[in-house]
Amino acid sequence: MIREANKFDIDACVEMMRQYAAESPIIKLRDKRLHDEQHIRQLLSSLIIGRGFVLVDNEYRGMAAGIVVPNVWCPEVNEVRELAWWVAPEHRNTTIGGKLFLAYNKKAQELIDQERAEVAIISLMPQSPKIDLESRGFKKIDSTYCKE
């Protein structure tokens, strides 16, 4: 079952974020010496209490997190931005990733309906599940590239 995380889930979420960072396509982000656990704990806590949301699977097989932030060009427009969408490697060929996406999409829509945000942004990485986002109301607006 996918549910919203609470303060009792933070330790498990920190561990999942550690694993998420270890798989980053950006090499520098994989460096454990640069990870700041206190920062991650504070960020997760702020999301849980309303700055956004954190979704977890009851068995901690995966998580997704979103944050509400002002648009960089139009600060009066709030966006729900995906921060993380991660599934444990041994569960990637199961339905957990899709269930997390559905819960993320539902929560983002709730924030739009409540007028806390105007748009929801989600990204797919090369290893992300093949989800047809356009059939779920999203439109492709860009592609992201990284130079190291």
mmCIF file of N, CA and C in Angstrom, residues 9-146:
data_model
loop_
_atom_site.group_PDB
_atom_site.id
_atom_site.type_symbol
_atom_site.label_atom_id
_atom_site.label_comp_id
_atom_site.label_asym_id
_atom_site.label_seq_id
_atom_site.Cartn_x
_atom_site.Cartn_y
_atom_site.Cartn_z
ATOM 1 N N ASP A 9 8.656 7.613 9.540
ATOM 2 C CA ASP A 9 9.216 7.021 8.326
ATOM 3 C C ASP A 9 10.526 7.672 7.900
ATOM 4 N N ILE A 10 10.947 8.707 8.587
ATOM 5 C CA ILE A 10 12.100 9.483 8.116
ATOM 6 C C ILE A 10 13.367 8.648 8.039
ATOM 7 N N ASP A 11 13.645 7.800 9.016
ATOM 8 C CA ASP A 11 14.865 6.978 8.948
ATOM 9 C C ASP A 11 14.884 6.122 7.686
ATOM 10 N N ALA A 12 13.767 5.471 7.390
ATOM 11 C CA ALA A 12 13.688 4.637 6.191
ATOM 12 C C ALA A 12 13.808 5.490 4.927
ATOM 13 N N CYS A 13 13.210 6.666 4.938
ATOM 14 C CA CYS A 13 13.287 7.554 3.775
ATOM 15 C C CYS A 13 14.712 8.061 3.559
ATOM 16 N N VAL A 14 15.417 8.358 4.633
ATOM 17 C CA VAL A 14 16.818 8.790 4.509
ATOM 18 C C VAL A 14 17.636 7.681 3.854
ATOM 19 N N GLU A 15 17.401 6.452 4.276
ATOM 20 C CA GLU A 15 18.130 5.322 3.675
ATOM 21 C C GLU A 15 17.781 5.169 2.199
ATOM 22 N N MET A 16 16.505 5.316 1.847
ATOM 23 C CA MET A 16 16.128 5.220 0.438
ATOM 24 C C MET A 16 16.753 6.358 -0.366
ATOM 25 N N MET A 17 16.813 7.557 0.219
ATOM 26 C CA MET A 17 17.446 8.686 -0.469
ATOM 27 C C MET A 17 18.946 8.431 -0.653
ATOM 28 N N ARG A 18 19.559 7.776 0.314
ATOM 29 C CA ARG A 18 20.979 7.426 0.198
ATOM 30 C C ARG A 18 21.171 6.484 -1.003
ATOM 31 N N GLN A 19 20.296 5.507 -1.124
ATOM 32 C CA GLN A 19 20.379 4.569 -2.244
ATOM 33 C C GLN A 19 20.062 5.273 -3.565
ATOM 34 N N TYR A 20 19.097 6.184 -3.525
ATOM 35 C CA TYR A 20 18.744 6.985 -4.705
ATOM 36 C C TYR A 20 19.976 7.751 -5.191
ATOM 37 N N ALA A 21 20.670 8.412 -4.289
ATOM 38 C CA ALA A 21 21.857 9.193 -4.650
ATOM 39 C C ALA A 21 22.957 8.293 -5.201
ATOM 40 N N ALA A 22 23.086 7.098 -4.652
ATOM 41 C CA ALA A 22 24.127 6.167 -5.098
ATOM 42 C C ALA A 22 23.929 5.758 -6.560
ATOM 43 N N GLU A 23 22.717 5.888 -7.066
ATOM 44 C CA GLU A 23 22.418 5.519 -8.456
ATOM 45 C C GLU A 23 22.296 6.728 -9.370
ATOM 46 N N SER A 24 22.611 7.903 -8.869
ATOM 47 C CA SER A 24 22.440 9.117 -9.662
ATOM 48 C C SER A 24 23.235 9.042 -10.961
ATOM 49 N N PRO A 25 22.652 9.517 -12.053
ATOM 50 C CA PRO A 25 23.419 9.584 -13.295
ATOM 51 C C PRO A 25 24.489 10.685 -13.248
ATOM 52 N N ILE A 26 24.435 11.542 -12.245
ATOM 53 C CA ILE A 26 25.444 12.587 -12.059
ATOM 54 C C ILE A 26 26.498 12.024 -11.115
ATOM 55 N N ILE A 27 27.677 11.801 -11.628
ATOM 56 C CA ILE A 27 28.732 11.105 -10.875
ATOM 57 C C ILE A 27 29.036 11.788 -9.554
ATOM 58 N N LYS A 28 29.127 13.094 -9.538
ATOM 59 C CA LYS A 28 29.465 13.836 -8.310
ATOM 60 C C LYS A 28 28.468 13.547 -7.189
ATOM 61 N N LEU A 29 27.203 13.355 -7.530
ATOM 62 C CA LEU A 29 26.177 13.125 -6.509
ATOM 63 C C LEU A 29 26.285 11.748 -5.859
ATOM 64 N N ARG A 30 27.052 10.859 -6.464
ATOM 65 C CA ARG A 30 27.243 9.527 -5.887
ATOM 66 C C ARG A 30 28.266 9.526 -4.756
ATOM 67 N N ASP A 31 29.022 10.603 -4.623
ATOM 68 C CA ASP A 31 30.092 10.696 -3.619
ATOM 69 C C ASP A 31 29.491 10.803 -2.224
ATOM 70 N N LYS A 32 29.581 9.744 -1.450
ATOM 71 C CA LYS A 32 28.979 9.696 -0.111
ATOM 72 C C LYS A 32 29.539 10.768 0.818
ATOM 73 N N ARG A 33 30.760 11.200 0.578
ATOM 74 C CA ARG A 33 31.351 12.234 1.436
ATOM 75 C C ARG A 33 30.611 13.558 1.327
ATOM 76 N N LEU A 34 29.890 13.752 0.230
ATOM 77 C CA LEU A 34 29.167 15.000 0.018
ATOM 78 C C LEU A 34 27.738 14.958 0.548
ATOM 79 N N HIS A 35 27.287 13.802 0.971
ATOM 80 C CA HIS A 35 25.913 13.661 1.455
ATOM 81 C C HIS A 35 25.776 14.267 2.845
ATOM 82 N N ASP A 36 24.713 15.002 3.051
ATOM 83 C CA ASP A 36 24.452 15.680 4.313
ATOM 84 C C ASP A 36 23.141 15.132 4.884
ATOM 85 N N GLU A 37 23.265 14.146 5.756
ATOM 86 C CA GLU A 37 22.077 13.486 6.292
ATOM 87 C C GLU A 37 21.156 14.450 7.024
ATOM 88 N N GLN A 38 21.718 15.395 7.760
ATOM 89 C CA GLN A 38 20.882 16.357 8.478
ATOM 90 C C GLN A 38 20.050 17.189 7.508
ATOM 91 N N HIS A 39 20.668 17.593 6.406
ATOM 92 C CA HIS A 39 19.932 18.347 5.380
ATOM 93 C C HIS A 39 18.773 17.517 4.828
ATOM 94 N N ILE A 40 19.025 16.250 4.532
ATOM 95 C CA ILE A 40 17.977 15.374 3.991
ATOM 96 C C ILE A 40 16.862 15.195 5.014
ATOM 97 N N ARG A 41 17.218 15.010 6.272
ATOM 98 C CA ARG A 41 16.198 14.867 7.330
ATOM 99 C C ARG A 41 15.334 16.120 7.425
ATOM 100 N N GLN A 42 15.976 17.283 7.384
ATOM 101 C CA GLN A 42 15.221 18.535 7.454
ATOM 102 C C GLN A 42 14.326 18.713 6.234
ATOM 103 N N LEU A 43 14.842 18.371 5.066
ATOM 104 C CA LEU A 43 14.051 18.485 3.848
ATOM 105 C C LEU A 43 12.838 17.552 3.908
ATOM 106 N N LEU A 44 13.062 16.285 4.258
ATOM 107 C CA LEU A 44 11.953 15.333 4.360
ATOM 108 C C LEU A 44 10.924 15.801 5.384
ATOM 109 N N SER A 45 11.396 16.288 6.523
ATOM 110 C CA SER A 45 10.467 16.781 7.559
ATOM 111 C C SER A 45 9.631 17.936 7.031
ATOM 112 N N SER A 46 10.265 18.853 6.301
ATOM 113 C CA SER A 46 9.515 20.004 5.764
ATOM 114 C C SER A 46 8.480 19.559 4.733
ATOM 115 N N LEU A 47 8.812 18.543 3.958
ATOM 116 C CA LEU A 47 7.850 18.026 2.981
ATOM 117 C C LEU A 47 6.669 17.382 3.691
ATOM 118 N N ILE A 48 6.949 16.614 4.715
ATOM 119 C CA ILE A 48 5.904 15.898 5.448
ATOM 120 C C ILE A 48 4.937 16.852 6.130
ATOM 121 N N ILE A 49 5.463 17.975 6.627
ATOM 122 C CA ILE A 49 4.569 18.893 7.346
ATOM 123 C C ILE A 49 3.899 19.927 6.435
ATOM 124 N N GLY A 50 4.095 19.813 5.112
ATOM 125 C CA GLY A 50 3.309 20.667 4.239
ATOM 126 C C GLY A 50 4.013 21.373 3.106
ATOM 127 N N ARG A 51 5.326 21.380 3.080
ATOM 128 C CA ARG A 51 6.040 22.029 1.984
ATOM 129 C C ARG A 51 5.887 21.229 0.686
ATOM 130 N N GLY A 52 5.432 20.027 0.828
ATOM 131 C CA GLY A 52 5.242 19.118 -0.297
ATOM 132 C C GLY A 52 4.674 17.822 0.247
ATOM 133 N N PHE A 53 5.231 16.705 -0.177
ATOM 134 C CA PHE A 53 4.775 15.409 0.317
ATOM 135 C C PHE A 53 5.829 14.350 0.051
ATOM 136 N N VAL A 54 5.751 13.292 0.843
ATOM 137 C CA VAL A 54 6.587 12.110 0.657
ATOM 138 C C VAL A 54 5.642 10.921 0.684
ATOM 139 N N LEU A 55 5.765 10.066 -0.305
ATOM 140 C CA LEU A 55 4.938 8.869 -0.395
ATOM 141 C C LEU A 55 5.837 7.654 -0.223
ATOM 142 N N VAL A 56 5.369 6.688 0.546
ATOM 143 C CA VAL A 56 6.144 5.469 0.765
ATOM 144 C C VAL A 56 5.266 4.242 0.573
ATOM 145 N N ASP A 57 5.932 3.171 0.248
ATOM 146 C CA ASP A 57 5.315 1.860 0.237
ATOM 147 C C ASP A 57 5.437 1.326 1.670
ATOM 148 N N ASN A 58 4.402 0.690 2.193
ATOM 149 C CA ASN A 58 4.408 0.201 3.572
ATOM 150 C C ASN A 58 5.616 -0.659 3.912
ATOM 151 N N GLU A 59 6.156 -1.348 2.929
ATOM 152 C CA GLU A 59 7.309 -2.222 3.173
ATOM 153 C C GLU A 59 8.619 -1.546 2.795
ATOM 154 N N TYR A 60 8.568 -0.245 2.535
ATOM 155 C CA TYR A 60 9.749 0.550 2.170
ATOM 156 C C TYR A 60 10.472 -0.019 0.955
ATOM 157 N N ARG A 61 9.698 -0.425 -0.032
ATOM 158 C CA ARG A 61 10.273 -0.900 -1.287
ATOM 159 C C ARG A 61 10.485 0.255 -2.253
ATOM 160 N N GLY A 62 9.943 1.430 -1.921
ATOM 161 C CA GLY A 62 10.097 2.587 -2.783
ATOM 162 C C GLY A 62 9.496 3.824 -2.161
ATOM 163 N N MET A 63 9.787 4.957 -2.777
ATOM 164 C CA MET A 63 9.267 6.239 -2.313
ATOM 165 C C MET A 63 9.204 7.225 -3.474
ATOM 166 N N ALA A 64 8.393 8.239 -3.285
ATOM 167 C CA ALA A 64 8.334 9.372 -4.215
ATOM 168 C C ALA A 64 8.156 10.618 -3.359
ATOM 169 N N ALA A 65 8.726 11.712 -3.809
ATOM 170 C CA ALA A 65 8.607 12.964 -3.057
ATOM 171 C C ALA A 65 8.396 14.116 -4.021
ATOM 172 N N GLY A 66 7.570 15.057 -3.604
ATOM 173 C CA GLY A 66 7.313 16.259 -4.379
ATOM 174 C C GLY A 66 7.375 17.481 -3.489
ATOM 175 N N ILE A 67 7.754 18.593 -4.063
ATOM 176 C CA ILE A 67 7.868 19.848 -3.322
ATOM 177 C C ILE A 67 7.107 20.941 -4.076
ATOM 178 N N VAL A 68 6.461 21.820 -3.326
ATOM 179 C CA VAL A 68 5.776 22.968 -3.922
ATOM 180 C C VAL A 68 6.740 24.149 -3.866
ATOM 181 N N VAL A 69 7.044 24.692 -5.044
ATOM 182 C CA VAL A 69 7.987 25.812 -5.140
ATOM 183 C C VAL A 69 7.477 26.825 -6.149
ATOM 184 N N PRO A 70 7.864 28.091 -5.982
ATOM 185 C CA PRO A 70 7.506 29.093 -6.988
ATOM 186 C C PRO A 70 8.272 28.837 -8.281
ATOM 187 N N ASN A 71 7.640 29.116 -9.394
ATOM 188 C CA ASN A 71 8.317 29.032 -10.682
ATOM 189 C C ASN A 71 9.445 30.049 -10.702
ATOM 190 N N VAL A 72 10.576 29.659 -11.272
ATOM 191 C CA VAL A 72 11.755 30.518 -11.273
ATOM 192 C C VAL A 72 11.522 31.816 -12.050
ATOM 193 N N TRP A 73 10.682 31.809 -13.083
ATOM 194 C CA TRP A 73 10.448 32.998 -13.901
ATOM 195 C C TRP A 73 9.210 33.763 -13.477
ATOM 196 N N CYS A 74 8.234 33.057 -12.930
ATOM 197 C CA CYS A 74 6.976 33.686 -12.498
ATOM 198 C C CYS A 74 6.708 33.247 -11.065
ATOM 199 N N PRO A 75 7.264 33.929 -10.084
ATOM 200 C CA PRO A 75 7.189 33.472 -8.704
ATOM 201 C C PRO A 75 5.779 33.394 -8.123
ATOM 202 N N GLU A 76 4.811 33.998 -8.787
ATOM 203 C CA GLU A 76 3.436 33.893 -8.292
ATOM 204 C C GLU A 76 2.782 32.578 -8.729
ATOM 205 N N VAL A 77 3.468 31.817 -9.592
ATOM 206 C CA VAL A 77 2.974 30.513 -10.052
ATOM 207 C C VAL A 77 3.704 29.417 -9.281
ATOM 208 N N ASN A 78 2.957 28.651 -8.490
ATOM 209 C CA ASN A 78 3.554 27.545 -7.745
ATOM 210 C C ASN A 78 3.509 26.259 -8.551
ATOM 211 N N GLU A 79 4.584 25.493 -8.435
ATOM 212 C CA GLU A 79 4.709 24.223 -9.123
ATOM 213 C C GLU A 79 4.904 23.103 -8.105
ATOM 214 N N VAL A 80 4.341 21.940 -8.386
ATOM 215 C CA VAL A 80 4.682 20.723 -7.649
ATOM 216 C C VAL A 80 5.790 20.084 -8.473
ATOM 217 N N ARG A 81 6.960 19.966 -7.878
ATOM 218 C CA ARG A 81 8.113 19.395 -8.579
ATOM 219 C C ARG A 81 8.514 18.079 -7.932
ATOM 220 N N GLU A 82 8.725 17.085 -8.761
ATOM 221 C CA GLU A 82 9.210 15.799 -8.267
ATOM 222 C C GLU A 82 10.638 15.960 -7.758
ATOM 223 N N LEU A 83 10.880 15.475 -6.548
ATOM 224 C CA LEU A 83 12.231 15.465 -5.998
ATOM 225 C C LEU A 83 12.863 14.091 -6.109
ATOM 226 N N ALA A 84 12.054 13.075 -5.953
ATOM 227 C CA ALA A 84 12.580 11.708 -5.993
ATOM 228 C C ALA A 84 11.457 10.747 -6.358
ATOM 229 N N TRP A 85 11.836 9.734 -7.085
ATOM 230 C CA TRP A 85 10.938 8.620 -7.394
ATOM 231 C C TRP A 85 11.863 7.429 -7.483
ATOM 232 N N TRP A 86 11.869 6.597 -6.454
ATOM 233 C CA TRP A 86 12.859 5.532 -6.350
ATOM 234 C C TRP A 86 12.198 4.242 -5.906
ATOM 235 N N VAL A 87 12.641 3.135 -6.496
ATOM 236 C CA VAL A 87 12.179 1.798 -6.133
ATOM 237 C C VAL A 87 13.415 0.931 -5.936
ATOM 238 N N ALA A 88 13.411 0.127 -4.887
ATOM 239 C CA ALA A 88 14.531 -0.784 -4.631
ATOM 240 C C ALA A 88 14.759 -1.664 -5.852
ATOM 241 N N PRO A 89 16.015 -1.897 -6.210
ATOM 242 C CA PRO A 89 16.318 -2.655 -7.424
ATOM 243 C C PRO A 89 15.589 -3.997 -7.530
ATOM 244 N N GLU A 90 15.471 -4.705 -6.435
ATOM 245 C CA GLU A 90 14.833 -6.022 -6.478
ATOM 246 C C GLU A 90 13.321 -5.952 -6.687
ATOM 247 N N HIS A 91 12.762 -4.741 -6.666
ATOM 248 C CA HIS A 91 11.310 -4.566 -6.852
ATOM 249 C C HIS A 91 10.978 -3.759 -8.109
ATOM 250 N N ARG A 92 11.946 -3.537 -8.956
ATOM 251 C CA ARG A 92 11.718 -2.694 -10.131
ATOM 252 C C ARG A 92 10.894 -3.362 -11.221
ATOM 253 N N ASN A 93 10.777 -4.635 -11.186
ATOM 254 C CA ASN A 93 9.935 -5.313 -12.179
ATOM 255 C C ASN A 93 8.592 -5.684 -11.575
ATOM 256 N N THR A 94 8.177 -4.928 -10.559
ATOM 257 C CA THR A 94 6.879 -5.138 -9.923
ATOM 258 C C THR A 94 6.021 -3.896 -10.172
ATOM 259 N N THR A 95 4.905 -3.825 -9.496
ATOM 260 C CA THR A 95 3.983 -2.702 -9.694
ATOM 261 C C THR A 95 4.256 -1.512 -8.768
ATOM 262 N N ILE A 96 5.270 -1.595 -7.921
ATOM 263 C CA ILE A 96 5.521 -0.537 -6.936
ATOM 264 C C ILE A 96 5.759 0.815 -7.609
ATOM 265 N N GLY A 97 6.613 0.857 -8.618
ATOM 266 C CA GLY A 97 6.897 2.128 -9.298
ATOM 267 C C GLY A 97 5.647 2.758 -9.881
ATOM 268 N N GLY A 98 4.821 1.950 -10.509
ATOM 269 C CA GLY A 98 3.569 2.461 -11.076
ATOM 270 C C GLY A 98 2.615 2.950 -10.008
ATOM 271 N N LYS A 99 2.547 2.229 -8.909
ATOM 272 C CA LYS A 99 1.678 2.650 -7.804
ATOM 273 C C LYS A 99 2.168 3.958 -7.196
ATOM 274 N N LEU A 100 3.482 4.109 -7.081
ATOM 275 C CA LEU A 100 4.022 5.376 -6.580
ATOM 276 C C LEU A 100 3.690 6.519 -7.537
ATOM 277 N N PHE A 101 3.811 6.261 -8.846
ATOM 278 C CA PHE A 101 3.453 7.290 -9.815
ATOM 279 C C PHE A 101 1.986 7.689 -9.665
ATOM 280 N N LEU A 102 1.094 6.714 -9.582
ATOM 281 C CA LEU A 102 -0.335 7.019 -9.460
ATOM 282 C C LEU A 102 -0.617 7.838 -8.210
ATOM 283 N N ALA A 103 0.032 7.481 -7.099
ATOM 284 C CA ALA A 103 -0.160 8.228 -5.850
ATOM 285 C C ALA A 103 0.424 9.631 -5.973
ATOM 286 N N TYR A 104 1.590 9.760 -6.614
ATOM 287 C CA TYR A 104 2.200 11.075 -6.836
ATOM 288 C C TYR A 104 1.261 11.944 -7.670
ATOM 289 N N ASN A 105 0.765 11.380 -8.755
ATOM 290 C CA ASN A 105 -0.121 12.113 -9.653
ATOM 291 C C ASN A 105 -1.391 12.558 -8.917
ATOM 292 N N LYS A 106 -1.945 11.680 -8.110
ATOM 293 C CA LYS A 106 -3.155 12.011 -7.344
ATOM 294 C C LYS A 106 -2.876 13.135 -6.343
ATOM 295 N N LYS A 107 -1.764 13.034 -5.621
ATOM 296 C CA LYS A 107 -1.426 14.063 -4.630
ATOM 297 C C LYS A 107 -1.137 15.399 -5.313
ATOM 298 N N ALA A 108 -0.426 15.365 -6.433
ATOM 299 C CA ALA A 108 -0.149 16.601 -7.167
ATOM 300 C C ALA A 108 -1.458 17.244 -7.633
ATOM 301 N N GLN A 109 -2.386 16.439 -8.121
ATOM 302 C CA GLN A 109 -3.677 16.967 -8.565
ATOM 303 C C GLN A 109 -4.449 17.575 -7.398
ATOM 304 N N GLU A 110 -4.365 16.942 -6.224
ATOM 305 C CA GLU A 110 -5.019 17.506 -5.033
ATOM 306 C C GLU A 110 -4.471 18.893 -4.727
ATOM 307 N N LEU A 111 -3.150 19.060 -4.820
ATOM 308 C CA LEU A 111 -2.538 20.362 -4.550
ATOM 309 C C LEU A 111 -2.984 21.401 -5.587
ATOM 310 N N ILE A 112 -3.141 20.975 -6.826
ATOM 311 C CA ILE A 112 -3.648 21.879 -7.864
ATOM 312 C C ILE A 112 -5.110 22.231 -7.564
ATOM 313 N N ASP A 113 -5.909 21.234 -7.231
ATOM 314 C CA ASP A 113 -7.325 21.471 -6.918
ATOM 315 C C ASP A 113 -7.493 22.385 -5.707
ATOM 316 N N GLN A 114 -6.572 22.288 -4.742
ATOM 317 C CA GLN A 114 -6.615 23.136 -3.545
ATOM 318 C C GLN A 114 -6.010 24.513 -3.800
ATOM 319 N N GLU A 115 -5.541 24.732 -5.028
ATOM 320 C CA GLU A 115 -4.911 25.983 -5.443
ATOM 321 C C GLU A 115 -3.630 26.292 -4.678
ATOM 322 N N ARG A 116 -2.951 25.244 -4.209
ATOM 323 C CA ARG A 116 -1.625 25.410 -3.613
ATOM 324 C C ARG A 116 -0.553 25.386 -4.691
ATOM 325 N N ALA A 117 -0.924 24.886 -5.879
ATOM 326 C CA ALA A 117 -0.021 24.845 -7.033
ATOM 327 C C ALA A 117 -0.858 24.972 -8.297
ATOM 328 N N GLU A 118 -0.211 25.441 -9.352
ATOM 329 C CA GLU A 118 -0.901 25.575 -10.634
ATOM 330 C C GLU A 118 -0.508 24.481 -11.615
ATOM 331 N N VAL A 119 0.696 23.950 -11.476
ATOM 332 C CA VAL A 119 1.178 22.917 -12.389
ATOM 333 C C VAL A 119 1.937 21.843 -11.611
ATOM 334 N N ALA A 120 2.020 20.666 -12.212
ATOM 335 C CA ALA A 120 2.808 19.563 -11.637
ATOM 336 C C ALA A 120 3.863 19.159 -12.658
ATOM 337 N N ILE A 121 5.081 18.989 -12.182
ATOM 338 C CA ILE A 121 6.210 18.634 -13.038
ATOM 339 C C ILE A 121 6.761 17.287 -12.559
ATOM 340 N N ILE A 122 6.970 16.385 -13.496
ATOM 341 C CA ILE A 122 7.579 15.090 -13.173
ATOM 342 C C ILE A 122 8.574 14.776 -14.275
ATOM 343 N N SER A 123 9.626 14.073 -13.929
ATOM 344 C CA SER A 123 10.626 13.731 -14.937
ATOM 345 C C SER A 123 10.823 12.222 -14.972
ATOM 346 N N LEU A 124 11.267 11.763 -16.108
ATOM 347 C CA LEU A 124 11.579 10.351 -16.277
ATOM 348 C C LEU A 124 13.066 10.219 -16.554
ATOM 349 N N MET A 125 13.679 9.292 -15.872
ATOM 350 C CA MET A 125 15.086 8.997 -16.134
ATOM 351 C C MET A 125 15.139 7.799 -17.074
ATOM 352 N N PRO A 126 16.283 7.552 -17.685
ATOM 353 C CA PRO A 126 16.355 6.424 -18.623
ATOM 354 C C PRO A 126 15.891 5.093 -18.014
ATOM 355 N N GLN A 127 16.129 4.890 -16.728
ATOM 356 C CA GLN A 127 15.743 3.633 -16.095
ATOM 357 C C GLN A 127 14.335 3.670 -15.491
ATOM 358 N N SER A 128 13.613 4.773 -15.666
ATOM 359 C CA SER A 128 12.251 4.880 -15.134
ATOM 360 C C SER A 128 11.322 3.892 -15.838
ATOM 361 N N PRO A 129 10.272 3.482 -15.144
ATOM 362 C CA PRO A 129 9.288 2.624 -15.814
ATOM 363 C C PRO A 129 8.713 3.344 -17.026
ATOM 364 N N LYS A 130 8.335 2.594 -18.001
ATOM 365 C CA LYS A 130 7.752 3.178 -19.215
ATOM 366 C C LYS A 130 6.292 3.520 -18.948
ATOM 367 N N ILE A 131 6.057 4.772 -18.578
ATOM 368 C CA ILE A 131 4.709 5.256 -18.286
ATOM 369 C C ILE A 131 4.365 6.301 -19.332
ATOM 370 N N ASP A 132 3.220 6.153 -19.941
ATOM 371 C CA ASP A 132 2.766 7.119 -20.939
ATOM 372 C C ASP A 132 2.197 8.331 -20.200
ATOM 373 N N LEU A 133 3.055 9.294 -19.927
ATOM 374 C CA LEU A 133 2.633 10.471 -19.166
ATOM 375 C C LEU A 133 1.624 11.318 -19.931
ATOM 376 N N GLU A 134 1.739 11.362 -21.228
ATOM 377 C CA GLU A 134 0.818 12.186 -22.011
ATOM 378 C C GLU A 134 -0.621 11.687 -21.897
ATOM 379 N N SER A 135 -0.803 10.381 -21.789
ATOM 380 C CA SER A 135 -2.168 9.856 -21.635
ATOM 381 C C SER A 135 -2.713 10.137 -20.237
ATOM 382 N N ARG A 136 -1.834 10.600 -19.347
ATOM 383 C CA ARG A 136 -2.245 10.934 -17.982
ATOM 384 C C ARG A 136 -2.273 12.443 -17.745
ATOM 385 N N GLY A 137 -2.332 13.204 -18.835
ATOM 386 C CA GLY A 137 -2.512 14.651 -18.725
ATOM 387 C C GLY A 137 -1.234 15.474 -18.730
ATOM 388 N N PHE A 138 -0.071 14.856 -18.807
ATOM 389 C CA PHE A 138 1.190 15.591 -18.851
ATOM 390 C C PHE A 138 1.559 15.862 -20.302
ATOM 391 N N LYS A 139 2.343 16.910 -20.525
ATOM 392 C CA LYS A 139 2.893 17.140 -21.860
ATOM 393 C C LYS A 139 4.396 17.330 -21.724
ATOM 394 N N LYS A 140 5.124 16.844 -22.696
ATOM 395 C CA LYS A 140 6.575 16.956 -22.685
ATOM 396 C C LYS A 140 6.952 18.404 -22.946
ATOM 397 N N ILE A 141 7.767 18.968 -22.063
ATOM 398 C CA ILE A 141 8.166 20.366 -22.242
ATOM 399 C C ILE A 141 9.657 20.528 -22.474
ATOM 400 N N ASP A 142 10.454 19.548 -22.075
ATOM 401 C CA ASP A 142 11.895 19.647 -22.326
ATOM 402 C C ASP A 142 12.563 18.318 -22.069
ATOM 403 N N SER A 143 13.856 18.277 -22.327
ATOM 404 C CA SER A 143 14.716 17.156 -21.978
ATOM 405 C C SER A 143 15.879 17.744 -21.206
ATOM 406 N N THR A 144 16.390 17.004 -20.255
ATOM 407 C CA THR A 144 17.477 17.495 -19.422
ATOM 408 C C THR A 144 18.762 16.740 -19.734
ATOM 409 N N TYR A 145 19.841 17.481 -19.880
ATOM 410 C CA TYR A 145 21.151 16.899 -20.149
ATOM 411 C C TYR A 145 22.121 17.410 -19.103
ATOM 412 N N CYS A 146 23.162 16.650 -18.853
ATOM 413 C CA CYS A 146 24.160 17.012 -17.840
ATOM 414 C C CYS A 146 25.554 16.882 -18.438
#
